[in-house]
Short mmCIF file of C-alpha atoms and ligand atoms in Angstrom, two decimals:
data_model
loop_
_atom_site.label_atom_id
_atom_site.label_comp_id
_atom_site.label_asym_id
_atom_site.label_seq_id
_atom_site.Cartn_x
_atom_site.Cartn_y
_atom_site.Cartn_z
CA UNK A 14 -32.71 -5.03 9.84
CA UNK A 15 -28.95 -3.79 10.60
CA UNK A 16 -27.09 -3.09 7.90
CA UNK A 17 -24.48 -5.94 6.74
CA UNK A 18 -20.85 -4.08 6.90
CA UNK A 19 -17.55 -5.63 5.75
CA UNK A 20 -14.81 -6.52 8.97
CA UNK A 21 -11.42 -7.22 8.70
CA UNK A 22 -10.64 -10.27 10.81
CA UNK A 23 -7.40 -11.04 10.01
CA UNK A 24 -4.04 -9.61 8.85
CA UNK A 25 -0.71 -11.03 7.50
CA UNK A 26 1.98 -9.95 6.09
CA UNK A 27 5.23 -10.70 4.05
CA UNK A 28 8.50 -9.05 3.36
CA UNK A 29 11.65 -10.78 1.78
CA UNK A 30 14.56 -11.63 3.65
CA UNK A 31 17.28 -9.27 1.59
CA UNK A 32 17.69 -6.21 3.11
CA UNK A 33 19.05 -3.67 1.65
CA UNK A 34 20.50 -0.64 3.29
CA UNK A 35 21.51 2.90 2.59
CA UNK A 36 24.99 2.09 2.96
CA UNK A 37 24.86 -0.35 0.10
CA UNK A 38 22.65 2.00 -2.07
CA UNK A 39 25.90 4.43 -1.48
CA UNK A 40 27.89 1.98 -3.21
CA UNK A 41 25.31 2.34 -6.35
CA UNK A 42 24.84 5.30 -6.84
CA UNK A 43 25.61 9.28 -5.83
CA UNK A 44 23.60 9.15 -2.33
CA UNK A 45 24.22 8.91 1.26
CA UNK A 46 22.80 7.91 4.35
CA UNK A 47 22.16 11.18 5.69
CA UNK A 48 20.23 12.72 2.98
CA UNK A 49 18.10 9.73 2.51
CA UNK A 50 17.21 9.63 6.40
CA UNK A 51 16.14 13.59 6.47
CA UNK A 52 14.59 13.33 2.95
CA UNK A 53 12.50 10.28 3.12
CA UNK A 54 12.84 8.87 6.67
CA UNK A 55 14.26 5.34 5.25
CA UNK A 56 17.16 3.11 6.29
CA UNK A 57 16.12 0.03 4.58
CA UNK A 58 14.40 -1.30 2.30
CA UNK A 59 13.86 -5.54 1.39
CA UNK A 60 14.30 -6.77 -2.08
CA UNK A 61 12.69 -10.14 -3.18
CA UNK A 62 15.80 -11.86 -5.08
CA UNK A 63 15.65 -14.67 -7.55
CA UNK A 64 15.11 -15.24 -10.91
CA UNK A 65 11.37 -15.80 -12.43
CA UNK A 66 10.24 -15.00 -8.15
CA UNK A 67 7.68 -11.85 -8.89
CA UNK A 68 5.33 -9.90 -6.32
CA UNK A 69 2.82 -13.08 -6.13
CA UNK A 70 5.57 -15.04 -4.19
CA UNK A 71 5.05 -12.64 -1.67
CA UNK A 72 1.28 -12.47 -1.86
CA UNK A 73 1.19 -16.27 -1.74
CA UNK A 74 3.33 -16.19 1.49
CA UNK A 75 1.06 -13.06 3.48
CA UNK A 76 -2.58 -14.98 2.46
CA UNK A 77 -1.04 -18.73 3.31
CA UNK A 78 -0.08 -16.83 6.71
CA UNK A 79 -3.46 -15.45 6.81
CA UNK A 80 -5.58 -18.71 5.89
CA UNK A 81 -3.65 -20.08 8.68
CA UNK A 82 -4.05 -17.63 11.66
CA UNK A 83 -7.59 -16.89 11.38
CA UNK A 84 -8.28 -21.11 10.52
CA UNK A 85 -10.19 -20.09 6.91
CA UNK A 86 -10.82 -23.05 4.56
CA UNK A 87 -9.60 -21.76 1.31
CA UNK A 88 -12.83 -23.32 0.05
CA UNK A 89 -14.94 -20.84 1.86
CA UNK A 90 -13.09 -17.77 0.19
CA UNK A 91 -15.44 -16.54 -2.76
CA UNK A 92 -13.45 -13.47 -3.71
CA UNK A 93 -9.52 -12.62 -4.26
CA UNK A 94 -8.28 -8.43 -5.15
CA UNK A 95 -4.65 -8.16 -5.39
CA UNK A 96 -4.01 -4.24 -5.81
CA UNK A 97 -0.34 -3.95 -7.66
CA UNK A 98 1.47 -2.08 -10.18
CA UNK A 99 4.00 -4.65 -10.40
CA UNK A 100 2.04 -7.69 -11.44
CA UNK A 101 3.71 -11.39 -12.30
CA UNK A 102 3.15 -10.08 -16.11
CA UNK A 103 0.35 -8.38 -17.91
CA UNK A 104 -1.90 -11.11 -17.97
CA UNK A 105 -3.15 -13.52 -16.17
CA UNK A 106 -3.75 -11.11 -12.71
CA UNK A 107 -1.69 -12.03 -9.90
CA UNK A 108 -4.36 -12.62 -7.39
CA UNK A 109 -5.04 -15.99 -10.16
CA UNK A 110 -1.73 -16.71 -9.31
CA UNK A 111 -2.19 -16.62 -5.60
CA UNK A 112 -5.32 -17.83 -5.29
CA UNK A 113 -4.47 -21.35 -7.38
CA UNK A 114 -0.60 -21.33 -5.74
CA UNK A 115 -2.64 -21.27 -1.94
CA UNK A 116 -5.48 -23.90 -2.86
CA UNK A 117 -8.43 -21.17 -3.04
CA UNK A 118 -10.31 -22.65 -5.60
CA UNK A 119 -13.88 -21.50 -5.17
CA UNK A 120 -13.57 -17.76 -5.93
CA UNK A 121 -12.91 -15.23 -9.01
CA UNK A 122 -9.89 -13.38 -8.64
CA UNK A 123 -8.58 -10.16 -9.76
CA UNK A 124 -6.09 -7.49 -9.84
CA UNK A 125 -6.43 -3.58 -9.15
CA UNK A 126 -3.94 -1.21 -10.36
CA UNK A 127 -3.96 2.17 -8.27
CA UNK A 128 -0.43 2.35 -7.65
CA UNK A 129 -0.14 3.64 -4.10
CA UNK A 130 -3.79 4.06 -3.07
CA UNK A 131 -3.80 0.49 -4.50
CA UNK A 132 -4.50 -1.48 -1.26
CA UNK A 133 -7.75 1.68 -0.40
CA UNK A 134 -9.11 0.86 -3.71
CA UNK A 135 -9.18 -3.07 -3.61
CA UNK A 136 -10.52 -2.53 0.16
CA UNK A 137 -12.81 -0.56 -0.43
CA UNK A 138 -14.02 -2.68 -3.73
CA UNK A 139 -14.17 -6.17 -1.70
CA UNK A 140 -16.10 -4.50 1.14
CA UNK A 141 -18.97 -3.81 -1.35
CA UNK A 142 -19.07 -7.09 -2.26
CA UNK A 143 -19.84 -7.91 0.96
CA UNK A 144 -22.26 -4.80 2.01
CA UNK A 145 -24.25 -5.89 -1.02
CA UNK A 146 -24.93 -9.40 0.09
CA UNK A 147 -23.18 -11.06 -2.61
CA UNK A 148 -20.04 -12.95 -0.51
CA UNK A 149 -18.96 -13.50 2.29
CA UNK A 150 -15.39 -14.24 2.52
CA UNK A 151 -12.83 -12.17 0.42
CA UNK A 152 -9.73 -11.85 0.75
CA UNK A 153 -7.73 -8.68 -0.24
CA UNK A 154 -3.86 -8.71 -1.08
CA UNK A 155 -1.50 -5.45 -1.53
CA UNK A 156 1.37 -6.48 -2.86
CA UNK A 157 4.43 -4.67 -5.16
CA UNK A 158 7.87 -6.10 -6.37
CA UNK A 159 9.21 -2.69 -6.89
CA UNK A 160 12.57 -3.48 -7.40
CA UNK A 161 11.37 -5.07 -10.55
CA UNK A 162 10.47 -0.91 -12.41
CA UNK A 163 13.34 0.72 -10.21
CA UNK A 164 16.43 1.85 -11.99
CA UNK A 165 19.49 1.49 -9.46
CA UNK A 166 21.17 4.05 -11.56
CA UNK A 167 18.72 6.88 -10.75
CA UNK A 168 19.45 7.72 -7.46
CA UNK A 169 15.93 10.13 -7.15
CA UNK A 170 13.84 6.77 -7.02
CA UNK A 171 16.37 3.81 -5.99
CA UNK A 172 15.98 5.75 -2.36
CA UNK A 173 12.75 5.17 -1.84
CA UNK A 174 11.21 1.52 -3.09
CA UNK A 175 10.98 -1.63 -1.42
CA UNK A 176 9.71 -4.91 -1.79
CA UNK A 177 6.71 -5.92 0.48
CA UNK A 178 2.91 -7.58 0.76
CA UNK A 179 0.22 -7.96 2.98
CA UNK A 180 -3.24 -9.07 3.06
CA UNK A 181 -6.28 -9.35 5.21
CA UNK A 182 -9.34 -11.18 5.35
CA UNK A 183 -13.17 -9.37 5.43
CA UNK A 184 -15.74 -11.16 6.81
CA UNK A 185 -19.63 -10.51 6.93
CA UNK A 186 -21.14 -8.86 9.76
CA UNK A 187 -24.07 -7.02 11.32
CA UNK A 188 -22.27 -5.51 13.74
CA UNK A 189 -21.17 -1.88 13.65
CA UNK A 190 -17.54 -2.12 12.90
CA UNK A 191 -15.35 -3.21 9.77
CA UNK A 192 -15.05 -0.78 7.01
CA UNK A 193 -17.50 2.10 7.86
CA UNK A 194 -16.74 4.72 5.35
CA UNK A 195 -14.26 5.45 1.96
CA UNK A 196 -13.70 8.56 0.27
CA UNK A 197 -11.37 7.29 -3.07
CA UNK A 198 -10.60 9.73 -5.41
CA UNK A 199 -8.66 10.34 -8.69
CA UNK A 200 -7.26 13.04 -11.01
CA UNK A 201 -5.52 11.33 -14.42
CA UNK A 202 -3.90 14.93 -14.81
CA UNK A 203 -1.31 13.85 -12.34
CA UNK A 204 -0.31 11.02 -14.70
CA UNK A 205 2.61 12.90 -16.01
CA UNK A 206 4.41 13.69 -12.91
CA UNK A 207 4.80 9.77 -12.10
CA UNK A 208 4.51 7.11 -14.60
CA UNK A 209 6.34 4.12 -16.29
CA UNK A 210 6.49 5.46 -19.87
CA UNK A 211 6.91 1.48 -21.60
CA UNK A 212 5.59 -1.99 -21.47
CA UNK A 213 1.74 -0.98 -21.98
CA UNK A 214 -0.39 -0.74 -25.64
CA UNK A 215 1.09 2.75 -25.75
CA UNK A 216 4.81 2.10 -26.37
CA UNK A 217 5.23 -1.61 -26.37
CA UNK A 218 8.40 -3.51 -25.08
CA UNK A 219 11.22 -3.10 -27.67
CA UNK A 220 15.22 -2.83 -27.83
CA UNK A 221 14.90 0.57 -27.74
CA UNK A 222 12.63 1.09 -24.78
CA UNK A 223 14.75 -0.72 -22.88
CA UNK A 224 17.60 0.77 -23.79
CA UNK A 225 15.81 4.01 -22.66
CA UNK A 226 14.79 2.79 -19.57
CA UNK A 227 11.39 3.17 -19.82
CA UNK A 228 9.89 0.55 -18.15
CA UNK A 229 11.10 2.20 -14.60
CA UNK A 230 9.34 4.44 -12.43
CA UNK A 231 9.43 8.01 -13.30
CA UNK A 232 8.94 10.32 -10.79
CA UNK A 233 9.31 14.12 -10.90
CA UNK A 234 8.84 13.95 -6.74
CA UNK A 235 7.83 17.69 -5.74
CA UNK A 236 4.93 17.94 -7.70
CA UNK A 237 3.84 14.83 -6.25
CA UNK A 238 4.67 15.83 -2.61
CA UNK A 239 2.71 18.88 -2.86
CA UNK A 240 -0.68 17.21 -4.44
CA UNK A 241 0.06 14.08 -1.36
CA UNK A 242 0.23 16.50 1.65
CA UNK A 243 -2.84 18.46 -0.12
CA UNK A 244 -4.85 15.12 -1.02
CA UNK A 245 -4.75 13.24 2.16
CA UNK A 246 -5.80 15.88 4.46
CA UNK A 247 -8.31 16.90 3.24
CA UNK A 248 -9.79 13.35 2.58
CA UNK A 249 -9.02 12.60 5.92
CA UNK A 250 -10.74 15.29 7.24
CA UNK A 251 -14.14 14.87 4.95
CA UNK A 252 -14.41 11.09 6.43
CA UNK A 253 -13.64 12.43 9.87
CA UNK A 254 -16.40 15.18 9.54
CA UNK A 255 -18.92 13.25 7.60
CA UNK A 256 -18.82 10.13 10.51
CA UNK A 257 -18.54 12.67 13.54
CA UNK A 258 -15.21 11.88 14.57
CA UNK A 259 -12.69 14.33 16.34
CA UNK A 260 -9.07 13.64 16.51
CA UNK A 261 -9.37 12.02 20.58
CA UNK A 262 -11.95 9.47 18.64
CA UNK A 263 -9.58 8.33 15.95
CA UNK A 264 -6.82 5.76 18.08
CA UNK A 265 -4.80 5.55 14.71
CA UNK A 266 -3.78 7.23 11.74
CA UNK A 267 -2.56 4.59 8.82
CA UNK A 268 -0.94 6.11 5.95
CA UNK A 269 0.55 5.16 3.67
CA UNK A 270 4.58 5.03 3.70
CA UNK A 271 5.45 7.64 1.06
CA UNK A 272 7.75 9.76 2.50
CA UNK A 273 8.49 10.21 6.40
CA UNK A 274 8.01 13.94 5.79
CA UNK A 275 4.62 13.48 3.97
CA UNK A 276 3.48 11.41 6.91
CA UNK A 277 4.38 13.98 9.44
CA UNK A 278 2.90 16.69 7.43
CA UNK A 279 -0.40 15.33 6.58
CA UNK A 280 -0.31 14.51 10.67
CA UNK A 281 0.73 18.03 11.12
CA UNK A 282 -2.46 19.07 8.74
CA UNK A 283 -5.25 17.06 10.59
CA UNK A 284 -3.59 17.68 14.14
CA UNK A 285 -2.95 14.40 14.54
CA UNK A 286 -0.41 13.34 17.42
CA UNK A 287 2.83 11.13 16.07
CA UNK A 288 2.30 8.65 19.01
CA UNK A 289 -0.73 7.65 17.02
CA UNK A 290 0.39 7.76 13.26
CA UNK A 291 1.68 4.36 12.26
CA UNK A 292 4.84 4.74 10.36
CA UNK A 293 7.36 1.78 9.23
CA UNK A 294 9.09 3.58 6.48
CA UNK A 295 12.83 3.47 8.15
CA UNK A 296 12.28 -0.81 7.69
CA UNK A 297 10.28 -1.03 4.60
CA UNK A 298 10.64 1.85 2.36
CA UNK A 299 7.54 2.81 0.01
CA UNK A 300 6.05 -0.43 -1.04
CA UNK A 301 3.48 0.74 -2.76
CA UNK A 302 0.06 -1.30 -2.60
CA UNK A 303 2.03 -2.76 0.51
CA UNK A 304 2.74 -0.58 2.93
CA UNK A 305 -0.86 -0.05 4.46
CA UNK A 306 -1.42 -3.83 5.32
CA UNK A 307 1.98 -4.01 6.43
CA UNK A 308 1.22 -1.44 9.08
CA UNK A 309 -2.00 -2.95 10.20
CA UNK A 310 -0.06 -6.43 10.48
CA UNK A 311 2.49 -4.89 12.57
CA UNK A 312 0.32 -3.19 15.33
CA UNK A 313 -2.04 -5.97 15.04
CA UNK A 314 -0.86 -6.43 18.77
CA UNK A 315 -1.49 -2.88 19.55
CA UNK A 316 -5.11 -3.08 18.08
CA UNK A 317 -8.12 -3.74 20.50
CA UNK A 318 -11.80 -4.28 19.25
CA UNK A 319 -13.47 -0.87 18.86
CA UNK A 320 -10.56 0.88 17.86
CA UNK A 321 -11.11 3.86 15.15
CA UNK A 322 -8.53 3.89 12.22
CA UNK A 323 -8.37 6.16 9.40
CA UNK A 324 -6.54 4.76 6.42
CA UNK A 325 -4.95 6.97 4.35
CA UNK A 326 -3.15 6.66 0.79
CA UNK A 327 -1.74 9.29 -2.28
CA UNK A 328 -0.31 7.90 -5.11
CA UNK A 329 0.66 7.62 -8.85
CA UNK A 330 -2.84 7.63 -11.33
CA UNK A 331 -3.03 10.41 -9.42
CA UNK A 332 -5.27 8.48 -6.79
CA UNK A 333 -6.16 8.80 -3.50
CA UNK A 334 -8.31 8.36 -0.51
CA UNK A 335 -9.24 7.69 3.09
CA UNK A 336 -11.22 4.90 4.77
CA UNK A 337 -12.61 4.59 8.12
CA UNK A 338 -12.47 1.18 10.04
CA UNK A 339 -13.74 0.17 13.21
CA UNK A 340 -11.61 -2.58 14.74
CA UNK A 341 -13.63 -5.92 14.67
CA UNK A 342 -11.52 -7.97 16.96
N1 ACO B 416 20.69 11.39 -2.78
C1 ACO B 416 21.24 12.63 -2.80
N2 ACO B 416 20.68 13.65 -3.46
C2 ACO B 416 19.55 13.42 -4.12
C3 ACO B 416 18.93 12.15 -4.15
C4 ACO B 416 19.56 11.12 -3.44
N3 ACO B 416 19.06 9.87 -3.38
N4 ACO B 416 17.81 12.24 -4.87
C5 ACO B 416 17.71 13.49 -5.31
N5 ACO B 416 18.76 14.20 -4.85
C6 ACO B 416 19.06 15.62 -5.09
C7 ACO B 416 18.45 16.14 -6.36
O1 ACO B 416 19.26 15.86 -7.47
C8 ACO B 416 18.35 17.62 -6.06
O2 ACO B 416 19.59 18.20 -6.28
P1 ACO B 416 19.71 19.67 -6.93
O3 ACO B 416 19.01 20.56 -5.97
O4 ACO B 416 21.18 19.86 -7.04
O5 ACO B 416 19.01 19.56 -8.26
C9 ACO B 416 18.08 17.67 -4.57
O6 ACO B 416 18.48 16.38 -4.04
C10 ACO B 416 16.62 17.87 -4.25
O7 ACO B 416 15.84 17.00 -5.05
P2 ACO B 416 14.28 16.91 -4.94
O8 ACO B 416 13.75 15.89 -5.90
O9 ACO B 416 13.69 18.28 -5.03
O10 ACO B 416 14.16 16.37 -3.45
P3 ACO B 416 12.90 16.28 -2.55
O11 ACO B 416 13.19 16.94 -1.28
O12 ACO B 416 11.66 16.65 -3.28
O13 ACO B 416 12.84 14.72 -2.25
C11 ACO B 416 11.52 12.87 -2.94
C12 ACO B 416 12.63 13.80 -3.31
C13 ACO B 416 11.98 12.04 -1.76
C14 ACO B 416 11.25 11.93 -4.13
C15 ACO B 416 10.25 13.65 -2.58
O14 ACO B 416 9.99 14.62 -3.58
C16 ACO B 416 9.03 12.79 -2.42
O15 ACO B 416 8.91 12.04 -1.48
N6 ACO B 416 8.02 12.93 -3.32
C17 ACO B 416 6.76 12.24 -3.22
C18 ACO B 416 6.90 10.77 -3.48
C19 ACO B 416 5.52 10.12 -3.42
O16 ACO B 416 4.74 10.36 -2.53
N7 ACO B 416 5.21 9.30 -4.42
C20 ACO B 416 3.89 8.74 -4.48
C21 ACO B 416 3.88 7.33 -4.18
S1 ACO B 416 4.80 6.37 -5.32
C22 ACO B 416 3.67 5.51 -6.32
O17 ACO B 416 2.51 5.80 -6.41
C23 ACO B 416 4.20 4.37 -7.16
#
């Protein structure tokens, strides 16, 4: 009997209306246009606004969209992941949220915190669900408010966050497409190069954290741009090995929206052609769990059945990874 695989049958996503652009961020803080373009590739970014409006308004709004276009019952879904680092609040998880706010009311729900490599993780997860016979339907949400842990007085990360989600459905099949391979990884070593030092069981929310700032993101960036364009390669290339494929076989690279120059060098790395690397970062800026799902949902048009991806993520944790999908429709 064929194996039962995982396929992604539907994709959605959501960004906020706000945009904010590098001229504006030159108003905030010491920065300009210019160096942000050659340093990071972005010229925009979108910012959810509002008061008590966190990163499952946005989740709510990409899996309504996605109940919608591929005509699911919410009844029928028996599994929810949301991967985020910027979750409505500690507890309950956000993919509770979503799941009650869009009528899904038949599945357990739960969040996955792998910063970057967030929306890999939760993919990968769900899909095993599936392979192993135990549901059918699940959805899985990347989602990040990140303007919610950015300080817009440190001009190293205001640059480079943006506000963004996206989610897609897997479905059961015995064909041979959907998710067809994942090599995740992690190294808790990296931990100290990005971080948000408050607001966990380590240093609890108090006056003085705050007044530190230490429930933003810190970054030290090189550090972390040297492990990313080491990490993702050679993921990349073990999955492309391991299933046989050469570069003509794979129609698109995915990765996730970092850093423009990351993107190009992990490309560079693999020998991968730009025509066929999915990049977004000038709209969106690093969205964390979002930015993968946001790709897929914007060459959903461009996407025939058949079609080999390789998705491909570093981020904070450290984690990382790369999956390998065959396009099921
Ligand atoms: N505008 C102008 N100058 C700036 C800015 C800015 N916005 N930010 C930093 N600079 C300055 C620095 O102060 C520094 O000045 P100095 O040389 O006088 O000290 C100079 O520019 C170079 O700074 P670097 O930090 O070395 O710049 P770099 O080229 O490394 O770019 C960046 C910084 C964009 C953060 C880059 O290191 C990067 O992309 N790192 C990886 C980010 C990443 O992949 N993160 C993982 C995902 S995030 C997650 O998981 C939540």
């Amino acid at each position: 009997m064929s194996k039962t695989r995982a396929a992604i049958t539907g994709v959605q996503g959501y960004v906020p209306d706000y945009v904010l652009t590098n001229a504006e961020l030159e108003k905030m803080v010491d920065t300009n246009d210019e160096w942000i373009r050659t340093r990071t590739g972005i010229s925009e970014r979108r910012i959810l606004k509002g008061e008590g409006r966190g990163t499952s308004v946005m989740g709510i709004e990409a899996v309504k969209g996605l109940l919608e276009k591929t005509n699911t019952d919410p009844a029928d879904i028996e599994l929810v992941i949301c991967a985020t680092v910027t979750a409505d609040m500690q507890f309950p998880d956000t993919a509770n949220i979503i799941a009650d706010e869009v009528g899904i009311k038949n599945a357990f729900c739960y969040d996955i915190n792998a910063a970057c490599s967030g929306f890999l993780y939760a993919l990968t997860t769900g899909a095993r669900f599936i392979e192993a016979g135990a549901h059918k339907k699940v959805i899985i949400i990347g989602a990040d408010k990140m303007s919610s842990i950015i300080d817009y007085t440190d001009r190293a990360t205001c640059v480079i966050f943006g506000d963004g989600a996206g989610a897609v459905l897997l479905e059961a099949t015995k064909e041979e497409e959907g998710i067809m391979d994942a090599l995740l990884k992690s190294d808790g070593a990296g931990r100290i190069y990005l971080h948000q030092k408050a607001g966990g069981s380590s240093y609890p929310a108090t006056a003085e954290t705050v007044a530190r700032g230490e429930h933003y993101v810190y970054q030290n960036g090189r550090p972390v741009f040297k492990a990313a364009v080491s990490g993702m390669p050679d993921v990349v290339s073990k999955v492309m090995q391991r299933n046989g494929l050469s570069n003509e076989d794979v129609n698109w690279l995915v990765p996730h929206q970092a850093n423009k120059r990351i993107i190009e060098t992990v490309a560079k790395m693999v020998d991968f052609p730009m025509e066929r690397v999915m990049v977004n970062i000038h709209k969106y800026g690093n969205t964390t769990a979002g930015t993968i799902p946001l790709c897929l949902w914007e060459w959903e048009g461009q996407l025939n059945k058949g079609d080999n991806l390789i998705l491909t993520a570093f981020g904070g944790g450290f984690t990382w990874g790369a999956i390998y999908v065959k396009w099921a429709y």
